[in-house]
Coordinates of C-alpha atoms in Angstrom, one line a residue:
Chain A
M754 CA 23.4 -26.8 -17.1
A755 CA 24.1 -24.6 -14.1
S756 CA 21.3 -22.1 -13.4
A757 CA 21.9 -18.4 -13.9
Q758 CA 23.8 -16.4 -11.3
Y759 CA 22.7 -12.8 -10.6
L760 CA 24.3 -10.2 -8.4
G761 CA 21.8 -8.8 -5.8
I762 CA 22.5 -5.6 -4.0
D763 CA 20.6 -4.3 -1.1
V764 CA 21.5 -0.7 -0.5
G765 CA 20.5 0.3 3.0
G766 CA 21.0 3.3 5.3
T767 CA 23.3 1.3 7.5
N768 CA 24.9 -1.3 5.3
V769 CA 25.2 -2.1 1.6
K770 CA 24.9 -5.8 1.2
M771 CA 25.7 -7.8 -2.0
G772 CA 25.9 -11.4 -3.0
V773 CA 25.7 -13.7 -6.0
V774 CA 22.3 -15.4 -6.0
D775 CA 21.5 -18.7 -7.8
A776 CA 18.4 -18.0 -9.8
K777 CA 17.1 -21.5 -9.2
T778 CA 17.8 -22.1 -5.5
G779 CA 18.1 -18.6 -4.1
K780 CA 21.4 -19.7 -2.5
I781 CA 23.6 -16.7 -1.7
T782 CA 27.4 -16.9 -2.2
N783 CA 30.2 -14.3 -2.2
F784 CA 28.3 -12.3 0.4
Y785 CA 29.8 -8.9 1.0
S786 CA 28.6 -6.1 3.3
H787 CA 30.1 -2.6 3.7
D788 CA 28.9 0.1 6.0
T789 CA 27.1 2.9 4.2
A790 CA 28.4 5.7 6.3
S791 CA 32.1 5.4 5.4
W792 CA 31.4 5.4 1.7
R793 CA 29.2 8.5 2.2
E794 CA 32.0 10.2 4.2
S795 CA 34.5 9.5 1.5
G796 CA 32.6 11.9 -0.8
H797 CA 32.8 9.3 -3.5
F798 CA 29.9 7.0 -2.8
M799 CA 29.2 6.0 -6.4
E800 CA 32.9 5.2 -7.1
R801 CA 33.2 3.0 -3.9
F802 CA 30.0 1.3 -4.7
A803 CA 31.0 0.6 -8.3
D804 CA 34.4 -0.7 -7.0
A805 CA 32.7 -3.2 -4.8
I806 CA 30.5 -4.3 -7.8
A807 CA 33.8 -4.7 -9.9
V808 CA 35.2 -7.0 -7.3
E809 CA 32.1 -9.2 -7.3
L810 CA 31.9 -9.3 -11.1
Y811 CA 35.6 -10.1 -11.4
A812 CA 35.2 -13.0 -9.1
N813 CA 32.0 -14.2 -10.8
K814 CA 32.5 -13.9 -14.5
D815 CA 29.2 -15.6 -15.3
V816 CA 27.2 -12.8 -13.7
K817 CA 25.8 -10.6 -16.4
K818 CA 22.8 -9.1 -14.6
V819 CA 22.8 -7.0 -11.4
G820 CA 19.7 -6.0 -9.4
I821 CA 19.9 -3.1 -7.0
G822 CA 17.3 -2.2 -4.3
L823 CA 17.3 1.4 -3.1
P824 CA 15.5 2.8 0.0
G825 CA 13.5 5.5 -1.6
M826 CA 11.9 7.0 -4.7
I827 CA 13.3 6.3 -8.2
N828 CA 12.4 7.8 -11.6
R829 CA 9.7 6.1 -13.7
D830 CA 12.3 4.6 -16.1
R831 CA 14.1 3.0 -13.1
T832 CA 17.5 4.5 -14.0
V833 CA 17.9 7.4 -11.6
P834 CA 17.3 7.6 -7.8
L835 CA 15.2 10.6 -7.0
E836 CA 14.8 10.8 -3.3
I837 CA 16.9 8.5 -1.1
T838 CA 16.7 10.2 2.3
A839 CA 19.3 7.9 3.8
I840 CA 21.9 8.6 1.1
P841 CA 20.9 11.9 -0.4
E842 CA 24.1 12.1 -2.5
L843 CA 22.5 9.6 -4.8
D844 CA 19.5 11.8 -5.6
G845 CA 19.6 12.6 -9.3
V846 CA 22.7 10.5 -10.0
P847 CA 22.2 8.6 -13.3
M848 CA 23.2 5.4 -11.7
V849 CA 22.3 2.9 -14.4
D850 CA 24.2 5.1 -17.0
I851 CA 27.3 5.3 -14.9
L852 CA 27.4 1.6 -14.1
T853 CA 26.6 0.6 -17.7
K854 CA 29.5 2.7 -18.9
R855 CA 31.9 1.1 -16.5
F856 CA 30.5 -2.5 -17.1
P857 CA 29.3 -2.4 -20.7
D858 CA 28.5 -6.1 -20.9
V859 CA 26.4 -6.2 -17.7
E860 CA 22.7 -5.2 -17.3
F861 CA 21.6 -3.2 -14.3
F862 CA 18.1 -3.0 -12.7
L863 CA 17.1 -0.5 -10.1
E864 CA 14.0 -0.7 -7.9
N865 CA 12.7 0.6 -4.6
D866 CA 13.7 -1.9 -1.9
A867 CA 10.1 -2.6 -0.7
N868 CA 9.1 -3.4 -4.3
A869 CA 12.2 -5.6 -4.8
A870 CA 11.5 -7.5 -1.6
A871 CA 7.9 -8.1 -2.7
L872 CA 9.1 -9.5 -6.0
G873 CA 11.6 -11.7 -4.2
E874 CA 8.7 -13.6 -2.6
F875 CA 7.6 -14.6 -6.0
Y876 CA 10.9 -15.9 -7.3
F877 CA 12.4 -17.4 -4.2
V878 CA 9.6 -18.8 -2.2
E879 CA 8.6 -22.3 -3.0
D880 CA 4.9 -22.8 -3.6
M881 CA 4.5 -19.0 -4.3
N882 CA 2.7 -19.2 -7.5
D883 CA 0.5 -16.1 -7.3
E884 CA 1.3 -13.6 -10.1
N885 CA -0.6 -10.9 -8.3
Y886 CA -0.2 -10.0 -4.7
I887 CA 0.0 -7.1 -2.2
F888 CA 3.1 -7.1 0.0
I889 CA 2.9 -5.1 3.2
T890 CA 5.8 -4.4 5.6
L891 CA 5.0 -3.6 9.2
G892 CA 7.8 -1.8 11.1
T893 CA 8.7 1.7 12.0
G894 CA 6.4 2.7 9.2
V895 CA 4.0 0.7 7.0
G896 CA 5.4 0.0 3.6
G897 CA 4.0 -1.7 0.7
A898 CA 4.2 -2.9 -2.9
A899 CA 1.9 -4.6 -5.4
I900 CA 3.0 -7.2 -7.8
I901 CA 0.8 -7.5 -10.9
N902 CA 1.6 -10.1 -13.6
K903 CA 4.9 -10.8 -11.7
K904 CA 5.9 -7.2 -12.2
V905 CA 6.2 -4.4 -9.7
F906 CA 3.2 -2.1 -10.0
V907 CA 4.7 1.4 -10.2
G908 CA 1.4 3.3 -10.8
G909 CA 1.1 6.6 -12.7
D910 CA 4.3 8.4 -11.8
G911 CA 6.5 5.5 -10.5
N912 CA 5.9 5.6 -6.8
A913 CA 2.7 3.7 -6.2
M914 CA 1.7 1.9 -3.0
E915 CA 2.2 4.0 0.1
P916 CA -0.2 2.3 2.3
G917 CA 1.4 3.8 5.4
H918 CA 0.2 7.2 4.2
I919 CA -3.5 6.5 3.6
P920 CA -6.0 8.2 5.9
S921 CA -6.8 6.0 8.9
R922 CA -8.5 6.7 12.3
N923 CA -8.2 9.8 14.5
G924 CA -7.2 12.1 11.7
K925 CA -3.9 10.2 11.2
V926 CA -2.4 8.3 8.4
L927 CA -2.1 4.5 8.9
E928 CA 1.5 4.4 9.9
R929 CA 1.0 7.1 12.5
N930 CA -1.5 4.8 14.1
I931 CA 0.2 1.4 13.8
G932 CA 3.9 2.1 13.3
K933 CA 6.2 0.7 15.9
K934 CA 6.5 3.8 18.0
E935 CA 2.8 4.5 17.8
L936 CA 1.7 1.1 18.9
L937 CA 4.1 1.2 21.9
D938 CA 2.6 4.6 22.8
L939 CA -0.8 3.1 22.6
A940 CA 0.2 0.2 24.9
T941 CA 1.5 2.7 27.4
L942 CA -1.6 4.8 27.2
R943 CA -4.0 1.9 27.6
R944 CA -2.0 0.2 30.3
S945 CA -4.2 1.5 33.1
E946 CA -7.3 -0.1 31.7
F947 CA -5.7 -3.5 32.2
R948 CA -4.5 -3.1 35.7
G949 CA -4.1 -6.6 37.2
K950 CA -4.7 -8.2 33.8
T951 CA -1.4 -7.6 32.2
M952 CA 2.2 -8.5 32.9
L953 CA 3.4 -5.5 30.9
S954 CA 4.9 -2.7 33.1
D955 CA 3.9 0.9 32.8
D956 CA 7.5 2.2 33.2
G957 CA 7.8 2.9 29.5
T958 CA 9.8 -0.2 28.8
I959 CA 7.3 -2.0 26.7
S960 CA 8.9 -3.3 23.5
T961 CA 7.3 -4.8 20.4
T962 CA 9.1 -8.1 21.1
G963 CA 7.6 -7.9 24.6
L964 CA 4.2 -7.2 23.2
V965 CA 4.4 -10.3 20.9
A966 CA 5.7 -12.5 23.8
A967 CA 3.0 -11.3 26.1
A968 CA 0.3 -11.9 23.5
A969 CA 1.6 -15.5 23.1
E970 CA 0.9 -16.0 26.8
G971 CA -2.6 -14.5 26.5
D972 CA -1.9 -11.1 28.1
A973 CA -5.0 -9.0 27.8
L974 CA -3.3 -5.7 27.1
A975 CA -1.1 -7.2 24.4
L976 CA -4.0 -8.9 22.7
A977 CA -6.0 -5.7 22.8
I978 CA -3.2 -3.7 21.2
W979 CA -2.7 -6.2 18.4
A980 CA -6.4 -6.4 17.9
E981 CA -6.5 -2.6 17.4
V982 CA -3.6 -2.8 15.0
G983 CA -5.3 -5.6 13.1
E984 CA -8.5 -3.6 12.8
M985 CA -6.8 -0.6 11.2
L986 CA -4.7 -2.7 9.0
G987 CA -7.7 -4.7 7.9
D988 CA -9.6 -1.6 6.8
A989 CA -6.6 -0.5 4.8
L990 CA -6.3 -3.9 3.2
V991 CA -9.9 -3.8 2.1
T992 CA -9.2 -0.4 0.5
M993 CA -6.2 -1.8 -1.4
V994 CA -8.1 -4.9 -2.5
R995 CA -11.0 -2.8 -3.9
I996 CA -8.7 -0.5 -5.7
L997 CA -6.2 -3.1 -7.1
D998 CA -8.4 -6.2 -7.4
I999 CA -5.7 -8.3 -5.9
K1000 CA -6.7 -11.2 -3.6
Q1001 CA -3.4 -12.4 -2.2
I1002 CA -1.8 -10.5 0.6
L1003 CA 1.6 -11.1 2.2
I1004 CA 2.6 -9.5 5.5
G1005 CA 6.3 -8.9 6.1
G1006 CA 8.6 -6.6 8.1
G1007 CA 9.9 -6.8 11.7
L1008 CA 6.4 -6.5 13.2
S1009 CA 5.0 -9.4 11.2
A1010 CA 6.1 -11.4 14.3
S1011 CA 2.7 -10.3 15.6
F1012 CA 1.0 -12.0 12.6
D1013 CA -1.0 -14.5 14.7
Y1014 CA -2.3 -11.9 17.0
I1015 CA -3.4 -9.3 14.5
M1016 CA -5.0 -11.7 12.1
P1017 CA -8.3 -12.3 14.0
A1018 CA -9.1 -8.6 13.8
V1019 CA -7.8 -8.4 10.2
N1020 CA -10.2 -11.2 9.3
K1021 CA -13.1 -9.6 11.1
Q1022 CA -12.7 -6.5 9.0
L1023 CA -12.3 -8.4 5.7
D1024 CA -15.4 -10.3 6.5
Y1025 CA -17.3 -7.1 7.4
W1026 CA -16.4 -5.1 4.3
L1027 CA -15.9 -7.5 1.4
T1028 CA -18.4 -9.2 -0.9
P1029 CA -18.2 -12.9 -2.0
Y1030 CA -16.3 -12.1 -5.2
Y1031 CA -13.3 -11.2 -3.0
K1032 CA -13.9 -13.4 0.0
K1033 CA -14.0 -16.6 -1.8
S1034 CA -10.4 -16.4 -2.8
L1035 CA -8.8 -13.9 -0.5
T1036 CA -5.7 -15.0 1.4
V1037 CA -3.5 -13.2 3.9
T1038 CA -0.3 -15.0 4.8
K1039 CA 3.0 -14.1 6.4
A1040 CA 6.0 -13.3 4.1
T1041 CA 8.8 -15.8 4.4
L1042 CA 12.1 -14.5 3.2
G1043 CA 13.0 -12.7 6.4
N1044 CA 16.5 -11.3 6.7
D1045 CA 17.5 -12.1 3.1
A1046 CA 14.4 -10.5 1.6
G1047 CA 16.4 -7.4 0.5
L1048 CA 19.2 -9.1 -1.2
L1049 CA 17.1 -11.8 -2.8
G1050 CA 14.5 -9.2 -3.8
A1051 CA 17.3 -7.2 -5.6
A1052 CA 18.4 -10.3 -7.4
S1053 CA 14.9 -11.1 -8.5
L1054 CA 14.9 -7.8 -10.5
C1055 CA 17.1 -9.7 -13.0
F1056 CA 14.5 -12.3 -13.9
Chain B
M650 CA -6.7 11.7 -45.8
A651 CA -9.9 11.1 -43.9
S652 CA -9.3 10.0 -40.3
A653 CA -10.2 6.6 -39.0
Q654 CA -13.8 5.7 -38.2
Y655 CA -14.6 3.4 -35.3
L656 CA -17.9 1.9 -34.2
G657 CA -18.6 2.7 -30.6
I658 CA -21.2 0.8 -28.7
D659 CA -22.6 1.7 -25.2
V660 CA -24.5 -1.3 -23.8
G661 CA -26.7 -0.1 -21.0
G662 CA -29.5 -1.6 -18.9
T663 CA -32.0 0.6 -20.6
N664 CA -30.7 1.2 -24.1
V665 CA -27.9 -0.1 -26.4
K666 CA -26.5 2.9 -28.3
M667 CA -24.1 2.8 -31.2
G668 CA -22.6 5.2 -33.6
V669 CA -19.7 5.7 -35.9
V670 CA -17.1 7.9 -34.3
D671 CA -14.5 10.0 -36.2
A672 CA -11.2 9.2 -34.5
K673 CA -10.0 12.8 -34.9
T674 CA -13.0 14.9 -34.2
G675 CA -15.2 12.7 -32.0
K676 CA -18.1 13.5 -34.3
I677 CA -20.8 10.8 -34.0
T678 CA -22.7 9.7 -37.2
N679 CA -25.1 6.8 -37.9
F680 CA -26.4 7.0 -34.4
Y681 CA -28.7 4.1 -33.5
S682 CA -30.3 3.2 -30.2
H683 CA -32.4 0.2 -29.3
D684 CA -34.1 -0.6 -26.1
T685 CA -32.3 -3.3 -24.1
A686 CA -35.4 -5.0 -22.7
S687 CA -36.9 -6.1 -26.1
W688 CA -33.7 -7.8 -27.1
R689 CA -33.5 -9.5 -23.8
E690 CA -37.2 -10.7 -24.1
S691 CA -36.5 -12.1 -27.5
G692 CA -34.3 -14.7 -25.9
H693 CA -31.7 -14.0 -28.5
F694 CA -29.9 -10.9 -27.2
M695 CA -26.5 -11.7 -28.8
E696 CA -28.1 -12.4 -32.3
R697 CA -30.1 -9.1 -32.2
F698 CA -27.1 -7.2 -31.0
A699 CA -24.9 -8.7 -33.7
D700 CA -27.6 -7.9 -36.3
A701 CA -27.5 -4.3 -35.3
I702 CA -23.7 -4.3 -35.6
A703 CA -24.0 -5.9 -39.1
V704 CA -26.3 -3.0 -40.3
E705 CA -23.8 -0.4 -39.0
L706 CA -20.8 -2.2 -40.6
Y707 CA -22.7 -2.7 -43.9
A708 CA -23.4 1.1 -44.1
N709 CA -19.9 2.0 -43.0
K710 CA -17.5 -0.2 -44.9
D711 CA -14.4 1.7 -43.6
V712 CA -15.1 0.7 -40.0
K713 CA -12.7 -2.2 -39.1
K714 CA -12.7 -1.7 -35.3
V715 CA -15.6 -1.9 -32.8
G716 CA -15.4 -0.9 -29.2
I717 CA -18.0 -2.1 -26.7
G718 CA -18.6 -0.8 -23.2
L719 CA -20.5 -3.1 -20.8
P720 CA -22.0 -2.3 -17.5
G721 CA -20.3 -4.9 -15.3
M722 CA -17.3 -7.2 -14.8
I723 CA -15.4 -8.7 -17.7
N724 CA -12.7 -11.4 -17.7
R725 CA -9.1 -10.4 -17.6
D726 CA -8.6 -11.0 -21.3
R727 CA -11.5 -8.7 -22.2
T728 CA -13.3 -11.3 -24.3
V729 CA -16.1 -12.6 -22.0
P730 CA -18.5 -10.6 -19.8
L731 CA -18.5 -12.2 -16.3
E732 CA -21.2 -10.4 -14.3
I733 CA -23.5 -8.0 -16.1
T734 CA -26.3 -7.6 -13.6
A735 CA -28.5 -5.6 -16.0
I736 CA -28.2 -8.2 -18.8
P737 CA -27.4 -11.5 -17.0
E738 CA -27.8 -13.5 -20.2
L739 CA -24.5 -12.1 -21.3
D740 CA -22.6 -13.7 -18.3
G741 CA -20.1 -16.2 -19.6
V742 CA -20.9 -15.6 -23.3
P743 CA -17.7 -15.5 -25.4
M744 CA -18.7 -12.3 -27.0
V745 CA -15.5 -11.4 -28.8
D746 CA -15.3 -15.0 -30.3
I747 CA -18.8 -14.9 -31.5
L748 CA -18.5 -11.5 -33.1
T749 CA -15.1 -12.2 -34.7
K750 CA -16.5 -15.4 -36.3
R751 CA -19.4 -13.4 -37.8
F752 CA -17.3 -10.4 -38.8
P753 CA -13.8 -11.9 -39.5
D754 CA -12.2 -8.8 -40.8
V755 CA -13.3 -6.6 -37.9
E756 CA -11.6 -6.2 -34.5
F757 CA -13.7 -6.1 -31.3
F758 CA -12.7 -4.5 -28.0
L759 CA -14.6 -5.1 -24.8
E760 CA -14.3 -3.0 -21.6
N761 CA -16.2 -2.1 -18.5
D762 CA -18.3 1.1 -19.3
A763 CA -16.8 3.2 -16.5
N764 CA -13.3 2.3 -17.7
A765 CA -14.3 3.1 -21.3
A766 CA -15.8 6.4 -20.4
A767 CA -12.6 7.3 -18.5
L768 CA -10.5 6.5 -21.6
G769 CA -12.8 8.6 -23.8
E770 CA -11.8 11.7 -21.8
F771 CA -8.2 11.1 -23.0
Y772 CA -8.9 10.7 -26.7
F773 CA -11.8 13.0 -27.2
V774 CA -11.3 16.0 -24.9
E775 CA -9.1 18.7 -26.3
D776 CA -6.3 19.8 -24.1
M777 CA -6.5 16.5 -22.2
N778 CA -2.9 15.5 -22.3
D779 CA -2.5 13.5 -19.1
E780 CA -1.5 9.9 -19.7
N781 CA -2.4 9.1 -16.1
Y782 CA -5.6 10.0 -14.3
I783 CA -8.2 8.8 -12.0
F784 CA -11.8 9.1 -13.2
I785 CA -14.6 9.1 -10.6
T786 CA -18.3 9.0 -11.4
L787 CA -20.7 10.4 -8.8
G788 CA -24.3 9.1 -9.1
T789 CA -26.5 6.4 -7.6
G790 CA -23.1 4.8 -6.7
V791 CA -19.6 6.0 -6.9
G792 CA -17.7 4.4 -9.8
G793 CA -14.2 4.8 -10.9
A794 CA -11.4 4.0 -13.3
A795 CA -7.7 4.7 -13.5
I796 CA -5.9 5.4 -16.7
I797 CA -2.2 4.6 -16.6
N798 CA 0.0 5.2 -19.7
K799 CA -3.2 5.9 -21.7
K800 CA -4.5 2.4 -20.8
V801 CA -7.2 1.2 -18.5
F802 CA -5.7 -0.1 -15.3
V803 CA -7.3 -3.5 -14.7
G804 CA -5.4 -4.4 -11.6
G805 CA -4.7 -8.0 -10.6
D806 CA -7.8 -9.9 -11.7
G807 CA -9.3 -7.4 -14.1
N808 CA -11.7 -5.5 -12.0
A809 CA -9.7 -2.8 -10.3
M810 CA -11.0 0.5 -9.0
E811 CA -14.1 0.2 -7.0
P812 CA -13.8 3.4 -5.0
G813 CA -17.5 3.2 -4.1
H814 CA -16.7 0.1 -2.0
I815 CA -13.8 1.3 0.1
P816 CA -14.4 1.8 3.8
S817 CA -15.6 5.3 4.7
R818 CA -17.3 6.8 7.8
N819 CA -19.9 5.3 10.1
G820 CA -19.0 1.7 9.2
K821 CA -20.2 2.2 5.7
V822 CA -18.5 2.0 2.3
L823 CA -18.1 5.3 0.4
E824 CA -21.1 5.0 -1.9
R825 CA -23.4 4.1 1.0
N826 CA -22.4 7.5 2.4
I827 CA -22.4 9.8 -0.6
G828 CA -24.5 7.9 -3.3
K829 CA -27.5 9.8 -4.6
K830 CA -30.1 8.2 -2.2
E831 CA -27.8 8.5 0.8
L832 CA -27.1 12.2 0.4
L833 CA -30.8 12.9 0.0
D834 CA -31.4 11.0 3.2
L835 CA -28.7 13.0 4.9
A836 CA -30.3 16.2 3.7
T837 CA -33.7 15.2 5.1
L838 CA -32.1 14.1 8.4
R839 CA -30.1 17.3 8.9
R840 CA -33.0 19.5 7.7
S841 CA -34.1 20.4 11.3
E842 CA -30.6 21.8 12.2
F843 CA -31.1 24.4 9.5
R844 CA -34.6 25.6 10.3
G845 CA -35.1 29.1 8.9
K846 CA -31.7 28.9 7.1
T847 CA -32.8 26.7 4.2
M848 CA -35.3 26.9 1.4
L849 CA -35.3 23.1 1.1
S850 CA -38.6 21.6 2.4
D851 CA -38.8 18.7 4.8
D852 CA -41.6 16.9 3.0
G853 CA -39.2 14.4 1.5
T854 CA -39.1 16.1 -1.9
I855 CA -35.5 17.2 -1.9
S856 CA -33.8 16.2 -5.2
T857 CA -30.1 16.3 -6.1
T858 CA -30.9 18.9 -8.7
G859 CA -32.7 20.9 -6.0
L860 CA -29.6 20.6 -3.7
V861 CA -27.3 21.9 -6.5
A862 CA -29.7 24.8 -7.3
A863 CA -30.0 25.6 -3.6
A864 CA -26.2 25.6 -3.1
A865 CA -25.9 28.0 -6.0
E866 CA -28.0 30.4 -4.1
G867 CA -26.1 30.0 -0.9
D868 CA -28.5 27.7 1.0
A869 CA -26.9 26.7 4.2
L870 CA -28.3 23.1 4.3
A871 CA -27.4 22.4 0.7
L872 CA -23.8 23.8 1.2
A873 CA -23.4 21.7 4.4
I874 CA -24.5 18.5 2.6
W875 CA -22.1 19.1 -0.3
A876 CA -19.3 19.9 2.1
E877 CA -19.9 16.6 3.9
V878 CA -19.9 14.7 0.6
G879 CA -16.7 16.6 -0.4
E880 CA -15.0 15.6 2.8
M881 CA -15.6 11.9 2.4
L882 CA -14.8 12.0 -1.3
G883 CA -11.6 13.9 -0.5
D884 CA -10.4 11.3 2.0
A885 CA -11.1 8.6 -0.6
L886 CA -9.2 10.5 -3.3
V887 CA -6.1 10.8 -1.0
T888 CA -6.2 7.0 -0.6
M889 CA -6.3 6.5 -4.3
V890 CA -3.5 9.0 -5.0
R891 CA -1.3 7.3 -2.4
I892 CA -1.9 3.8 -3.8
L893 CA -1.8 4.6 -7.5
D894 CA 0.6 7.7 -7.6
I895 CA -1.7 9.5 -10.0
K896 CA -2.0 13.2 -9.6
Q897 CA -4.8 14.1 -12.1
I898 CA -8.4 13.5 -11.1
L899 CA -11.5 13.9 -13.2
I900 CA -15.0 14.0 -11.6
G901 CA -17.9 12.9 -13.8
G902 CA -21.3 11.3 -13.5
G903 CA -24.7 12.9 -12.9
L904 CA -23.8 14.3 -9.5
S905 CA -20.7 16.1 -10.8
A906 CA -23.2 19.0 -11.3
S907 CA -22.3 19.6 -7.6
F908 CA -18.6 20.0 -8.5
D909 CA -18.3 23.6 -7.4
Y910 CA -19.9 23.0 -4.0
I911 CA -18.0 19.8 -3.1
M912 CA -14.6 21.1 -4.1
P913 CA -13.8 23.4 -1.1
A914 CA -14.1 20.4 1.2
V915 CA -12.3 18.1 -1.2
N916 CA -9.4 20.6 -1.3
K917 CA -9.4 20.9 2.4
Q918 CA -8.9 17.1 2.8
L919 CA -6.2 17.0 0.1
D920 CA -4.4 19.8 1.8
Y921 CA -4.7 18.1 5.2
W922 CA -3.4 14.6 4.2
L923 CA -1.0 15.0 1.3
T924 CA 2.7 15.9 1.2
P925 CA 4.4 18.4 -1.2
Y926 CA 5.4 15.6 -3.7
Y927 CA 1.7 15.2 -4.5
K928 CA 0.3 18.7 -3.7
K929 CA 2.6 20.5 -6.1
S930 CA 1.1 18.9 -9.2
L931 CA -2.3 17.5 -8.1
T932 CA -5.4 18.7 -10.0
V933 CA -9.0 17.9 -9.7
T934 CA -11.3 18.9 -12.6
K935 CA -14.7 18.2 -13.9
A936 CA -15.0 15.6 -16.6
T937 CA -16.3 17.0 -19.9
L938 CA -17.9 14.5 -22.2
G939 CA -21.3 14.4 -20.5
N940 CA -24.0 12.4 -22.3
D941 CA -21.8 11.0 -25.0
A942 CA -19.2 9.7 -22.6
G943 CA -20.4 6.1 -22.9
L944 CA -20.4 5.9 -26.8
L945 CA -17.2 8.0 -27.2
G946 CA -15.5 5.9 -24.5
A947 CA -16.4 2.7 -26.3
A948 CA -15.0 4.1 -29.5
S949 CA -11.8 5.1 -27.7
L950 CA -11.1 1.4 -27.0
C951 CA -10.2 1.1 -30.7
F952 CA -7.2 3.5 -30.5

């Protein structure tokens, strides 16, 4: 018997991507991407969005479940987007109701995109057997999700897990210390300490890719920056572990390319703060889905 | 119709207290307390404990549910104590199985005592209608629990919510900064700064009761200590709110007597760190059950 086929939809600020995902293999077919801006400008975002879904469903009659990842806050029942800053016309729209009326024999599942991506790791990564894990994304901000018993942990009012906004050093929240822009500023600021010991220029052109590449070659400034990032991230991970009692941590997002260079400092902090109950089974690994994380994550909402 | 009667049992390191609790009014009858040590010394803790339950059940034939609060870690299924440092002979004992065999028509519910006490606030405090809240106990340590949808949040592996162990200032976890002993040490250490401005003596006799009483009279040192406690507690509360998306917080435990003197600093930190989504509905109040919190909390496990 063929395995189930789900439609996964990753709604982003730049593109809306959709594709039919094989539940067993995670293979994506019928991939379709449309730019978000033109649907917004039409003044009929929901209609255009539903039309695109109609085309996919018409071409794939076996698909009876659709998962949708949205970049923002959703109501507790997971039926209505509340605050989608990239597509504000969706705020308050009863999306699941509208889609269910138009496609009565299809089930729709909404979720925050970081939460969906976290769930995707469980269903589509081989050897990923942990039912409980913390998923952290490093990028412009620091996002997060917790999976407990294979389900997205939504907390009290539906929007749990904002690790980027917990208090960190210097009177700043975590992502204002280790977000992409902030760590580049830090590199520029600390450049003078490493005169002669770094290949990174002080002309304001340091990039995160450059910082990763430099660290790979042992550059002292780059290693120092990633160590500082790792320390602050490590402290935040300890806090999450203590509050959630979860011992598996996945690090994803664009800046997870720095994984090997932040981990020594992360481990140092875990070792400093945690007791044996946690240490004996705690693991921190790099997330693996990469570019398809959003679409596969959305499809995983259908399981 | 008479309301349901539950047996609540608060297992402590000093005493085991039990009583029949009226589900509607929270009135406690048939109260019985036995010192923990003599049961332990008998070498038959579980038998003596079960005998005491038998007496209560015999005298109260309507009781078909028993809630038990234990001071330590419990397995995820809530059937076996894992690590009860005050009564280590219970570690690994299949308590629910043993009791269910002896009392086949009675249901037993185990829970960590802080979690049970937190739940008790929901069921036995009038006007307590929040289904989601964070419960913090201030005392020798800093304990905590989260109630989500009226249920104890157990996290990934069953032992969520250890706010006392999250990283705080000076390279110390929270309870090593604001636990009872630590805040008294702090008061002694800072005494000299307040020469002539404090009634508190520097002969090492400062007590927490004395610190509360002094604060009530406007003592500068006492107010400074509680402000420092409030700042660190406030930062930790922000972290919990951001991770759990819970906006109601209850403060209990022996040191909650300082509530009025720590709150200005707590509020300052909440105001500094949080965004409108949280601020508009966040409340921090003092827990109300006091001395009966343990027993009523245990009974509330039966709901």
